XYZ file of C-alpha atoms in Angstrom:
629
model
C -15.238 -20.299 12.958
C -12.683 -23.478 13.600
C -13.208 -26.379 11.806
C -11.401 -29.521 12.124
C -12.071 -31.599 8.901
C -10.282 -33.341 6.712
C -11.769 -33.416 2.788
C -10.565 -34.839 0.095
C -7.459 -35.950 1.277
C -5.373 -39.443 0.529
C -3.632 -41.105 3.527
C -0.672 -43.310 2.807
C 1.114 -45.061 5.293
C 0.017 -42.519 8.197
C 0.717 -44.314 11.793
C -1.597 -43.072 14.540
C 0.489 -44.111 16.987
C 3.366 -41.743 16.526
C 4.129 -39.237 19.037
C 3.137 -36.502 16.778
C -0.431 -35.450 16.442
C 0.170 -35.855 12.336
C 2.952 -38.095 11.764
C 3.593 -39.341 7.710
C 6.061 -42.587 8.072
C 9.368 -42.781 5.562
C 8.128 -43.586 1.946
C 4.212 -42.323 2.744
C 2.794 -39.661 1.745
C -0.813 -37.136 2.365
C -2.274 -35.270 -0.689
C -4.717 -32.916 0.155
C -6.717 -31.186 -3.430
C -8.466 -28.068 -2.796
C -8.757 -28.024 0.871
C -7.681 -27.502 4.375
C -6.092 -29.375 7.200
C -6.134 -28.690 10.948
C -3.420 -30.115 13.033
C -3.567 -28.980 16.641
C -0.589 -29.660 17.799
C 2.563 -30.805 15.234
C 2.952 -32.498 12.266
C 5.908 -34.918 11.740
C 6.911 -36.085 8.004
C 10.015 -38.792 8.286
C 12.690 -38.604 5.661
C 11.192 -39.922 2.536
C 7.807 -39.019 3.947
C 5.929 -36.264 2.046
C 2.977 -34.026 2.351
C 1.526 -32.981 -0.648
C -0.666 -29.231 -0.749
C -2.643 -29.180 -4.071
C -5.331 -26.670 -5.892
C -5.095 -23.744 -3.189
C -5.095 -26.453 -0.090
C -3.627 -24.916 3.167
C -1.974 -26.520 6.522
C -3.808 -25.099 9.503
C -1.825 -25.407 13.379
C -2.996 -25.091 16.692
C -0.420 -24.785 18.783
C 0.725 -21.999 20.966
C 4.566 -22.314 21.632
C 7.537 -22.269 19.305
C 7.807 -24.194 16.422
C 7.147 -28.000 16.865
C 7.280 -29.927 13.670
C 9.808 -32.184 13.152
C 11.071 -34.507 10.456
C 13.303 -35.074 7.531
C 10.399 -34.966 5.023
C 8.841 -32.501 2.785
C 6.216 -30.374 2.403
C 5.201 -29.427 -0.721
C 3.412 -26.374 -1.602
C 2.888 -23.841 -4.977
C 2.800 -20.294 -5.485
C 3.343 -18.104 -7.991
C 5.442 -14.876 -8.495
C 3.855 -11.961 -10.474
C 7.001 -10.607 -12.151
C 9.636 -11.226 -14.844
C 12.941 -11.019 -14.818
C 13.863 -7.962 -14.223
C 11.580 -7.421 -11.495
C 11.163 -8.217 -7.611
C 8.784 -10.128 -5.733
C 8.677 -10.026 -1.812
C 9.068 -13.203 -0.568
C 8.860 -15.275 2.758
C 8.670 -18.918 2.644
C 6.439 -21.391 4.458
C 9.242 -24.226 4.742
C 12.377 -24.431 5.823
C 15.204 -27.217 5.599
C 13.698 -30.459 6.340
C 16.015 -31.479 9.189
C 14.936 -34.214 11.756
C 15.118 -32.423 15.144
C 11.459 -30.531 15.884
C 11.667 -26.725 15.459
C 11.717 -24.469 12.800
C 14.751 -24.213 10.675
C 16.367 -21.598 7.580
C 15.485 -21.134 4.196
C 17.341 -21.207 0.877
C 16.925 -20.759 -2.632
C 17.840 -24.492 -3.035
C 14.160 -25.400 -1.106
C 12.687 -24.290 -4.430
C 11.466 -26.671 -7.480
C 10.124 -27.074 -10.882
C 6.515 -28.663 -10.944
C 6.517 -31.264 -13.621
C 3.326 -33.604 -12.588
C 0.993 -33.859 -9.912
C 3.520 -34.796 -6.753
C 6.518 -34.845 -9.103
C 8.815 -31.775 -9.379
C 12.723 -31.169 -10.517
C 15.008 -28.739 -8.516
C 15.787 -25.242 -9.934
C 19.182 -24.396 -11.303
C 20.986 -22.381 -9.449
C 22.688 -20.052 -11.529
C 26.636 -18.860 -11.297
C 26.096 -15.367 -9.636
C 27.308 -13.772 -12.842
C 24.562 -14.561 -14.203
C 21.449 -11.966 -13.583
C 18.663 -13.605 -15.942
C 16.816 -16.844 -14.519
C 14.517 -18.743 -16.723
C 11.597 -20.476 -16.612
C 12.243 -23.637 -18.324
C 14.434 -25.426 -17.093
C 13.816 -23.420 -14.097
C 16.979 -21.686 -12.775
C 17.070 -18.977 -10.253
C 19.734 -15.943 -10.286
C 20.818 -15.855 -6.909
C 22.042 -12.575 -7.167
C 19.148 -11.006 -6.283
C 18.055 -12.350 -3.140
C 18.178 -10.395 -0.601
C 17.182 -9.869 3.643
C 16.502 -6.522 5.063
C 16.504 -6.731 8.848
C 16.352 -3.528 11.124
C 17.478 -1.102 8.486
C 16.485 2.523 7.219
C 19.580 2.834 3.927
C 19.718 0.579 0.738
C 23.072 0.077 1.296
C 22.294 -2.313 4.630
C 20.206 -5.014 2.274
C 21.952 -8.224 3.362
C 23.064 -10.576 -0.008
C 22.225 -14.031 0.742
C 22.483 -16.031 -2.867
C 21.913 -19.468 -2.629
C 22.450 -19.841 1.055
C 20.182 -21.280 3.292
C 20.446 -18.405 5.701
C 16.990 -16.597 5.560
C 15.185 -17.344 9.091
C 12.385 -18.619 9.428
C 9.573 -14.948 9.289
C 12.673 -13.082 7.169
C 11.386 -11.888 4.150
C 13.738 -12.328 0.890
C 13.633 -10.402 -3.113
C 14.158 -12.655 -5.970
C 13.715 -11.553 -8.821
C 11.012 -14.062 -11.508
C 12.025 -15.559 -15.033
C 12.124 -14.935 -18.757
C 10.371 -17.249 -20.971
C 7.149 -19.102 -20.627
C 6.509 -22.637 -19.224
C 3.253 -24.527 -20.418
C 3.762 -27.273 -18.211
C 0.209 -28.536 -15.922
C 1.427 -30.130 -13.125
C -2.115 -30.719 -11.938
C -4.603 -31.378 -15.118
C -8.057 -30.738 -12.719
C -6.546 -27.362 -11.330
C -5.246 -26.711 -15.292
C -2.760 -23.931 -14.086
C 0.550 -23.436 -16.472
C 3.918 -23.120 -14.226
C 3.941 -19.963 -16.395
C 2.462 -17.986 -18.991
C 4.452 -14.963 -19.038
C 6.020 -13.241 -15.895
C 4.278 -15.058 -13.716
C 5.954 -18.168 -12.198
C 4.786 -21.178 -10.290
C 7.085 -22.533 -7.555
C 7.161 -25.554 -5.306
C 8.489 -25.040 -1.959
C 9.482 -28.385 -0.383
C 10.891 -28.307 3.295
C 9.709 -28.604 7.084
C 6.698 -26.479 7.279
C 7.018 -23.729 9.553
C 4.438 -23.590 12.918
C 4.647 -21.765 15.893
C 5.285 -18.299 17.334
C 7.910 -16.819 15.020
C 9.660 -13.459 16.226
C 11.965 -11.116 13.727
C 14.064 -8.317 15.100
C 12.698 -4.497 14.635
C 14.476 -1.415 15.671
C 12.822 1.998 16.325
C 12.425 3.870 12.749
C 13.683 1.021 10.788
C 12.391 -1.214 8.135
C 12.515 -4.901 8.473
C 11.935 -7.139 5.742
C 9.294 -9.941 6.746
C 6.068 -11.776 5.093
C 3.383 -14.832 6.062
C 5.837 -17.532 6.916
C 3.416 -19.825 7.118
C 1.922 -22.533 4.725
C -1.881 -21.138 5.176
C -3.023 -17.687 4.575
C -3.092 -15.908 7.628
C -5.358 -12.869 8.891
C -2.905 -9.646 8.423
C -5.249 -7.485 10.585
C -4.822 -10.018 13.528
C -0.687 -9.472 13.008
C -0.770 -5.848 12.866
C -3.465 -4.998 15.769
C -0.872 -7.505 18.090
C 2.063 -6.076 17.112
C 0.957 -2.502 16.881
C -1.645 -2.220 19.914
C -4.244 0.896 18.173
C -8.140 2.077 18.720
C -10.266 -0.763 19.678
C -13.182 0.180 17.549
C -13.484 -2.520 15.046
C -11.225 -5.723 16.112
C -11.560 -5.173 20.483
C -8.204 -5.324 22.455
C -5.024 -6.276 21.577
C -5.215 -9.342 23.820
C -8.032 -10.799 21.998
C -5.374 -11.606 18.706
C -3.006 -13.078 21.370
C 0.020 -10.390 21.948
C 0.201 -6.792 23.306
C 3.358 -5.517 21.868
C 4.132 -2.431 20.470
C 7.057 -3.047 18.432
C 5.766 -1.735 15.072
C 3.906 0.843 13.729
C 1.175 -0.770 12.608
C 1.405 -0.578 8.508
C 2.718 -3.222 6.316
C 4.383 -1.662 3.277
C 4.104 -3.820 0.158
C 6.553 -3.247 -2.752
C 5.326 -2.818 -6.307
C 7.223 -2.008 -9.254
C 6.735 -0.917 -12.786
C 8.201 -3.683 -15.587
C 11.455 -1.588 -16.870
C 13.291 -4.475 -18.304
C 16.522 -3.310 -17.031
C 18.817 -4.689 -13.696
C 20.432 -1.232 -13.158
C 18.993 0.746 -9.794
C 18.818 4.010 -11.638
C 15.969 2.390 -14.221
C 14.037 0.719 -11.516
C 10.581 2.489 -10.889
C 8.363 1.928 -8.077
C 7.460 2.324 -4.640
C 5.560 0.787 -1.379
C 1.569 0.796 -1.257
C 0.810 1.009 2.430
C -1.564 -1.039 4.366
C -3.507 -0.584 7.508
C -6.654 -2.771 9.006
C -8.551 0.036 9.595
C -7.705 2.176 5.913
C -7.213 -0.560 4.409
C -4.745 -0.600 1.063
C -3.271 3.137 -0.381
C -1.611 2.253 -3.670
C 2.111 2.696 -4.156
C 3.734 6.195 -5.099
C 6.216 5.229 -8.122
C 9.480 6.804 -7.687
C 12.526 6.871 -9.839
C 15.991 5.770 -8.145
C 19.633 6.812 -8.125
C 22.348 4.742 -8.421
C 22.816 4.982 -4.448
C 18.935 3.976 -4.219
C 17.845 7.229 -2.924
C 14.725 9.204 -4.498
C 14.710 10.763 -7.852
C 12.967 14.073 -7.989
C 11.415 12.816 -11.463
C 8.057 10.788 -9.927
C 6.735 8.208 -12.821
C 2.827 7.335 -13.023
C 1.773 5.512 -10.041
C 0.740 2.200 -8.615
C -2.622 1.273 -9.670
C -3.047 -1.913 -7.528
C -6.257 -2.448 -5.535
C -4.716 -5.245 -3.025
C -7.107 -6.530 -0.515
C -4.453 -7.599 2.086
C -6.132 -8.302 5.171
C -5.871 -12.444 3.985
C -1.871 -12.620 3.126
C -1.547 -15.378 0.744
C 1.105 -17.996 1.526
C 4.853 -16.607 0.553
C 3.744 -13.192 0.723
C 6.754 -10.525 1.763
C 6.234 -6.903 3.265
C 7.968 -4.904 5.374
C 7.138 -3.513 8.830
C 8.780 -0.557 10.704
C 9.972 -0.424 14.419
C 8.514 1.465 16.774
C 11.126 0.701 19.351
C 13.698 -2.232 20.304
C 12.130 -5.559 20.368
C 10.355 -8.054 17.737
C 7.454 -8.540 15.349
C 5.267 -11.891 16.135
C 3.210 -14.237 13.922
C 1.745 -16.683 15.561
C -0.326 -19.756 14.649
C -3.892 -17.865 15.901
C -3.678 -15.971 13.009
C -3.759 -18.778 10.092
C -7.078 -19.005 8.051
C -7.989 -21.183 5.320
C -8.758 -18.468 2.753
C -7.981 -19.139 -0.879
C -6.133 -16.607 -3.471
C -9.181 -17.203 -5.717
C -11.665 -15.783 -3.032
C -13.121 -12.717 -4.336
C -11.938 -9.966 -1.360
C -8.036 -12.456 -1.784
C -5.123 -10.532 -3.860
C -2.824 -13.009 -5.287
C 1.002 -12.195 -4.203
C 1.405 -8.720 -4.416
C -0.295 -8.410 -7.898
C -2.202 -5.368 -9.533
C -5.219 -5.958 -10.391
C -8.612 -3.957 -12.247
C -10.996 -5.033 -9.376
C -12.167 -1.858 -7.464
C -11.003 -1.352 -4.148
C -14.722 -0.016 -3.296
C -16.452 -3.163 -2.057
C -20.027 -3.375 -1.231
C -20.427 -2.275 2.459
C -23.285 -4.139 3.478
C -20.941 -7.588 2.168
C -19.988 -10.038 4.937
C -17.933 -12.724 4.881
C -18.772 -16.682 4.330
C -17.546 -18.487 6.808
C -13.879 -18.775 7.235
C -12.106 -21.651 8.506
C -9.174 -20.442 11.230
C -7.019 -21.129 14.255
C -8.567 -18.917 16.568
C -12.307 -19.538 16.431
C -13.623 -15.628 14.370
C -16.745 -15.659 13.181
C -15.838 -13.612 10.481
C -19.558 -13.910 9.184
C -20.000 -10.864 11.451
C -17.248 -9.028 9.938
C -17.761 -6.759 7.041
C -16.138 -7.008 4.192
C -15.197 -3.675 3.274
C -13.554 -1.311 5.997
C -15.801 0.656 8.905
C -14.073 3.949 7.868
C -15.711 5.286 5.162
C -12.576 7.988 3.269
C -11.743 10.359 0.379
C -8.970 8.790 -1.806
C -7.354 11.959 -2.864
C -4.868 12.256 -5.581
C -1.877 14.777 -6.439
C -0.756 15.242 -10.045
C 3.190 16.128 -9.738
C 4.610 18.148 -12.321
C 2.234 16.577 -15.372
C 4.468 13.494 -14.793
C 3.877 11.717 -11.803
C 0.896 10.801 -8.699
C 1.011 11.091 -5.010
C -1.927 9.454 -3.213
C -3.227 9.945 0.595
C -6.596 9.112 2.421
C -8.783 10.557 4.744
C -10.807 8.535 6.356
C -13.949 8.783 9.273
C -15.213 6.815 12.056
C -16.312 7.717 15.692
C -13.567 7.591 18.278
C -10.700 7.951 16.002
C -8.318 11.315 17.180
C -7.083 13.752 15.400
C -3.123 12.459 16.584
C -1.648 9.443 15.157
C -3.157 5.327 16.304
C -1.547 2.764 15.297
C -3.306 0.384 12.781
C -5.644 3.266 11.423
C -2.706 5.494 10.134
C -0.087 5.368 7.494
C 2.775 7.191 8.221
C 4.891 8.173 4.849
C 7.576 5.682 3.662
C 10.316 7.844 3.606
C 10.609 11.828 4.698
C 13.698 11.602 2.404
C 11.484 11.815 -0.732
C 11.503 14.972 -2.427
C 8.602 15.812 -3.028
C 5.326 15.279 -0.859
C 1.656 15.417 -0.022
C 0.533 14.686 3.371
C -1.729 14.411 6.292
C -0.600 16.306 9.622
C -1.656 14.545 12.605
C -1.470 16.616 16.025
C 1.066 15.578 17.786
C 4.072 14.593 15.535
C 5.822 15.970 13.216
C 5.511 12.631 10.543
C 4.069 12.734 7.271
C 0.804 10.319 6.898
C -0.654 9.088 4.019
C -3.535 8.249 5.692
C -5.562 9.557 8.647
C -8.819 8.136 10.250
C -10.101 10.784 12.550
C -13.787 12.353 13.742
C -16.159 13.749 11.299
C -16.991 17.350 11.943
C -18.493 19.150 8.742
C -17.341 22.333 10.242
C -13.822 21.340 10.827
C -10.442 21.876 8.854
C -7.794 18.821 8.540
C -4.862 20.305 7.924
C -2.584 18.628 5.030
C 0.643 19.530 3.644
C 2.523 20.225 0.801
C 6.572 19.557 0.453
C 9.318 19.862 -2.282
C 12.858 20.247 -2.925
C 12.602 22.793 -5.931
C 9.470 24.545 -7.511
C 6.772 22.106 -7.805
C 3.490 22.159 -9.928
C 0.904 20.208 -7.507
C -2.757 19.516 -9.000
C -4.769 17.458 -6.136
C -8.805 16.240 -6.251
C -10.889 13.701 -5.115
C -10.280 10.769 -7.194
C -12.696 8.437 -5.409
C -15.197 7.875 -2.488
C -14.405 4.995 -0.889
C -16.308 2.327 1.683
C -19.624 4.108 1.726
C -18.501 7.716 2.343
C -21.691 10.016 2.201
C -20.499 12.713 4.894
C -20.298 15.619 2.635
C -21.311 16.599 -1.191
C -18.762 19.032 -1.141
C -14.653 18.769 -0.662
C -12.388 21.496 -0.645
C -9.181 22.413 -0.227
C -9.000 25.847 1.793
C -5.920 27.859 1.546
C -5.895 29.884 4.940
C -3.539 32.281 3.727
C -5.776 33.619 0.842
C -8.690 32.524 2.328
C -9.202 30.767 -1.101
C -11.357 27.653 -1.140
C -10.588 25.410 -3.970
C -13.503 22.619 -5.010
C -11.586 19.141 -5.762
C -14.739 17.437 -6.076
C -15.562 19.076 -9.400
C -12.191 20.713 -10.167
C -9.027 20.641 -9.064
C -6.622 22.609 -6.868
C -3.872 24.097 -8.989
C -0.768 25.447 -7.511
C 2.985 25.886 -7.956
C 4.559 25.631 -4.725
C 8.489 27.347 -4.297
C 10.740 24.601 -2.797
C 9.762 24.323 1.259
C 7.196 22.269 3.546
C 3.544 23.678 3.971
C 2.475 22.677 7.460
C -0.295 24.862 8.712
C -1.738 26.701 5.441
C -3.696 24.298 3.366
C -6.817 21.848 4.762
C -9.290 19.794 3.824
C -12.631 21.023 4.225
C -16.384 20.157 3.656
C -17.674 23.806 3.651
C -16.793 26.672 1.760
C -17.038 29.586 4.433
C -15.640 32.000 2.815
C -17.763 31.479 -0.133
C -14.815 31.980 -2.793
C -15.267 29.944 -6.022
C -12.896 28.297 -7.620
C -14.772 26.555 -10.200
C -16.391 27.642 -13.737
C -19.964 28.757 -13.019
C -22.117 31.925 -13.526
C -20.508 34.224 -10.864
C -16.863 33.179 -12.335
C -17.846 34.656 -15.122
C -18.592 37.912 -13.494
C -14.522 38.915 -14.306
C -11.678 38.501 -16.818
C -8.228 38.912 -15.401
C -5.769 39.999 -18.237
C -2.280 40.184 -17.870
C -0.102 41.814 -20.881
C 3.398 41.551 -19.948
C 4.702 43.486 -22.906
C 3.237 46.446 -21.133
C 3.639 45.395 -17.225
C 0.025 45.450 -16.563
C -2.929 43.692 -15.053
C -6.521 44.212 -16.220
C -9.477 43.326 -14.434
C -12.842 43.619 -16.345
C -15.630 43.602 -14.418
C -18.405 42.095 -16.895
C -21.470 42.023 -14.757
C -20.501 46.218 -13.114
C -20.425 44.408 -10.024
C -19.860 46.655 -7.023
C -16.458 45.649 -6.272
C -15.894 45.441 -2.202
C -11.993 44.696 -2.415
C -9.132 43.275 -5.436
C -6.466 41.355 -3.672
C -2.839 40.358 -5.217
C -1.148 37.290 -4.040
C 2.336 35.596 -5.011
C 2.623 31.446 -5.000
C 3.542 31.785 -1.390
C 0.697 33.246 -0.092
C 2.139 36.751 0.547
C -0.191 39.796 -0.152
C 1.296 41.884 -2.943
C -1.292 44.229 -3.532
C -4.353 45.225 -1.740
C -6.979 47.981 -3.099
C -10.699 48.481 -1.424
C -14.153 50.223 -2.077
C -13.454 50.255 -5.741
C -17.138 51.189 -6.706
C -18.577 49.410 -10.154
C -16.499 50.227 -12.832
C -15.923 48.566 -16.226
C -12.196 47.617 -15.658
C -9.558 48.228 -13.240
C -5.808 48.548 -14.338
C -2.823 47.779 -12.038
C 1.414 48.216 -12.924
C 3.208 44.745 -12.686
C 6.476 45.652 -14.366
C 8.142 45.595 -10.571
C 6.534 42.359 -9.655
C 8.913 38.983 -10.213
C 8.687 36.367 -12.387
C 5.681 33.868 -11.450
C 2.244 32.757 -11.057
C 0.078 34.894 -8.690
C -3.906 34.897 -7.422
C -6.003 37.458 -8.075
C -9.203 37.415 -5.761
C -12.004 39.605 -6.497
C -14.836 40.595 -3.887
C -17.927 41.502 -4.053
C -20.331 43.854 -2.385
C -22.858 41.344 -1.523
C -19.430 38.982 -0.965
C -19.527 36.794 -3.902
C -15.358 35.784 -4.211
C -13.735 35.129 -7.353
C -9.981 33.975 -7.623
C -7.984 33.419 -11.185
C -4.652 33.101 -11.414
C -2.111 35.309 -13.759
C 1.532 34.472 -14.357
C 3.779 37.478 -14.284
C 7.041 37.653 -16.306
C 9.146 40.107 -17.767
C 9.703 40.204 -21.861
């Protein structure tokens, strides 16, 4: 709920009678220490003037119109990076230049200090542009490597800005962090280090930003934006305005203040593996995905070329369990259009939430905490602009889902969802799925929603235990895909059992307690694999008793398959498949015999399924690889 309270905080030559509803006079200053202020209306800091945030404290604003603060003062706020230098961070500041006339005004590298005491700070270096390493101390940025990205789909259209103070207010920028370590406590009570190792503290000091603040999106792009705000504010609240979806969980659009339908309703968070090396073709990593109603799907890690595009050579994947929903202050992401038009924050979605809370993620940063939160946890009570009651609000997310994991090539991970709740479709909503981050990778493992032709990485839809969801497989060249269950997530007790049904062998393959296996030619598989909860056909997949009931055999010296039939089983059919799914031998009513020979000296090079079945329609399926000596 909305509290207006001020704790803990000093006062300093503030004049009440000022126009502005918060107005610090030249030479005075506010410190707040681990708290909040709410300011209705605007907040005016004179030249001189300066408004210190300490220990985690946060600037709440009421007001509903564009930006209003005014002011030639400074705020002053910290936060830290989370990588070194040879790494980005996503970045969108809460100040911008502290110019006199109200509104909200640009943002440059040059807005950014060195902490050295408790309201004292030095200003970072900039660095010639030649140089690519900053340092920690004495601070100095490389402003080669910050960069906008506004309506675009192709590395190649990342703006440069350098030290320029040309970042909008709600642009996002990438700067890459420091070397070196900095043991400096700028606050003794709070005892945090400006940086230990890859992780370095900042002060911003400028006009904070307030107000509704609109950046440009274009249909199918990618724009570059973040929390531009100096408060945390409630991601979920941005998304379900901006991206209009089911109104299960959060109720209509209207109710978080905006019904536009200018994005499509995921934020995409960069993460990135520390390579220690500037050039493109080293870099490794990829976007995790976020949703309000899936929640956070970690990052698939990707190399790059030169150009920026995909490598077909995937590296192990993000392992960051981010609980977005409360973006911390300076926190980038990027959004993508779903038509002409723009992508609004607005003051009704600030909270007072601190980094330190225990469902917070600090910018961007992997962490070891599971992602599978309690689901009978609320929340305390959470201070905001637009009166929640987030003590009726769970925690963890209404859908429960299947985390389900591919293993590429013995090198690499792909990861999707699937996720249940009543009154989700089986099409695509906005705000519940992921669509894929790029259809240009080559190599990929999907959900298919009715109704487009996308790739998702995550789909909410209806529970039906008797019901198929169809998922698919893509690749440039041959690709070796091994894909289970790798975690139930938010209280998912729907089913015991999870399969993967291939509906052109009719094989059913138990990722639950095994794993699906297969090497897929280059091509896209649409319509012939799902996800199911039953096995129907009753085909087994995984060791037990009746998978013993046959040994498969293949000598290729002599171009022949051997079937033993251990148990003298009385064999109802023996079926030959190659990687594709096409039948390459079929042979029925073969009585109970101790073995069964068949020629494969005409058959190409490759790995094929053998299913076995039974009389009494047990199903047994092994696969044989085929090649010629």
């Amino acid at each position: 709920m909305k509290r207006k309270i001020l704790s803990f905080v000093a006062f300093f030559g503030l004049a009440s009678m000022a126009n502005a509803q918060m107005y610090v006079s030249p030479g005075s200053y506010v410190f707040m220490n681990n708290q909040y202020m709410y300011v209705t209306q605007d907040v005016n800091i004179q030249g001189t003037g300066n408004f210190y945030l300490r220990n985690t404290s946060q600037l709440l604003q009421g007001g509903t119109g564009a930006g209003a603060n005014a002011g030639a003062g400074d705020l002053s706020v910290f936060q830290e990076g989370t990588v070194n230098n040879f790494q980005y961070n996503y970045w969108c500041s809460p100040v911008g230049a502290p110019l006199a006339a109200a509104g909200n005004n640009p943002f440059g590298i040059t807005r950014l200090y060195r902490p050295t005491g408790l309201t004292a700070s030095t200003a970072a270096t900039i660095l010639p542009t030649s140089n690519y390493n900053g340092t920690s101390n004495p601070l100095a940025i490389a402003p080669y490597w910050i960069w906008k990205f506004i309506t675009s789909s192709t590395y190649a259209q990342w703006v440069s800005v350098g030290s320029a103070s040309t970042i909008n207010v709600g642009e996002g920028f990438t700067m890459k962090g420091t070397s070196g370590t900095d043991n400096t406590i700028a606050q003794v009570a709070e005892n945090v280090q400006n940086n230990t190792g890859s992780r370095q503290r900042y002060d911003f000091r400028g006009k904070p930003n307030d107000g509704t603040i609109s950046v440009a999106v274009s249909n199918g792009n990618f724009t570059l934006v973040g929390n531009p705000y100096p408060s945390a504010v409630d991601l979920n609240m941005y998304l379900r305005a901006n991206a209009p979806g089911p109104d299960l969980l959060w109720g209509t659009a209207d109710d978080v203040g905006l019904n536009n339908t200018s994005i499509d309703g995921t934020a995409y968070f960069w993460e990135q593996v520390a390579v220690n090396s500037h050039y493109l073709n080293q870099y490794e990593g990829g976007y995790g995905t976020y949703t309000p109603g899936s929640g956070y799907t970690p990052a698939d890690f990707w190399n790059y070329n030169g150009d920026g595009t995909y490598n077909v050579n995937l590296v192990p994947a993000g392992t960051a369990n981010l609980h977005l929903r409360f973006t911390p202050i300076g926190q980038g992401f990027m959004v993508r259009g779903d038509g002409a038009g723009t992508a609004t924050m607005r003051n009704s979605y600030r909270v007072f939430r601190r980094e330190t809370d225990v469902d917070a993620t600090p910018l961007a940063r992997s962490t070891t905490e599971s992602s599978s939160i309690d689901s009978d946890l609320f929340y305390d009570e959470i201070p905001n602009v637009a009166g929640t009651d987030y003590t009726t609000q769970r925690v963890n997310y209404y859908a429960p889902q299947i985390a389900l994991v591919a293993f590429i090539n013995d090198g690499g991970y792909l990861f999707n969802r699937l996720g249940f709740a009543n009154g989700y479709s089986d099409g695509f909503e906005k705000g519940a799925d992921t669509p894929g981050v790029n259809a240009a990778n080559p190599i990929s493992f999907y959900q298919v929603l009715e109704g487009t032709t996308n790739e998702f990485r995550t789909s909410l839809t209806s529970f039906d235990i008797d019901k198929g969801y169809p998922i698919g497989f893509r690749c440039d060249s041959q690709t070796r895909f091994q894909v289970r269950v790798s975690e139930y997530l938010y209280g998912f007790d729907l089913s015991d059992e999870v399969f993967i049904h291939d509906k052109l062998t009719d094989i059913y393959y138990d990722i639950k307690n095994g794993v699906f296996d297969m090497t897929l030619p280059a091509g896209d598989n649409k319509t012939r694999f799902e996800i199911t909860f039953k096995n129907t056909g009753g085909t087994l997949t995984t060791p037990d008793e009746a998978n013993n009931m046959f040994a498969v055999v293949q000598n290729n010296e002599q171009g022949m398959l051997t079937i033993l039939n251990t148990y003298k089983k009385d064999i109802k059919s023996i079926t030959l498949y190659d990687i594709t799914g096409k039948l390459i031998l079929n042979k029925e009513n073969l009585g109970n015999n101790d073995s069964y020979q068949f020629a494969t000296g005409a058959l190409s090079d490759g790995v094929y399924v053998v299913k076995a079945t039974t009389a009494d329609n047990i199903n047994v399926s092994k696969k044989v690889s085929i090649y010629k000596k």
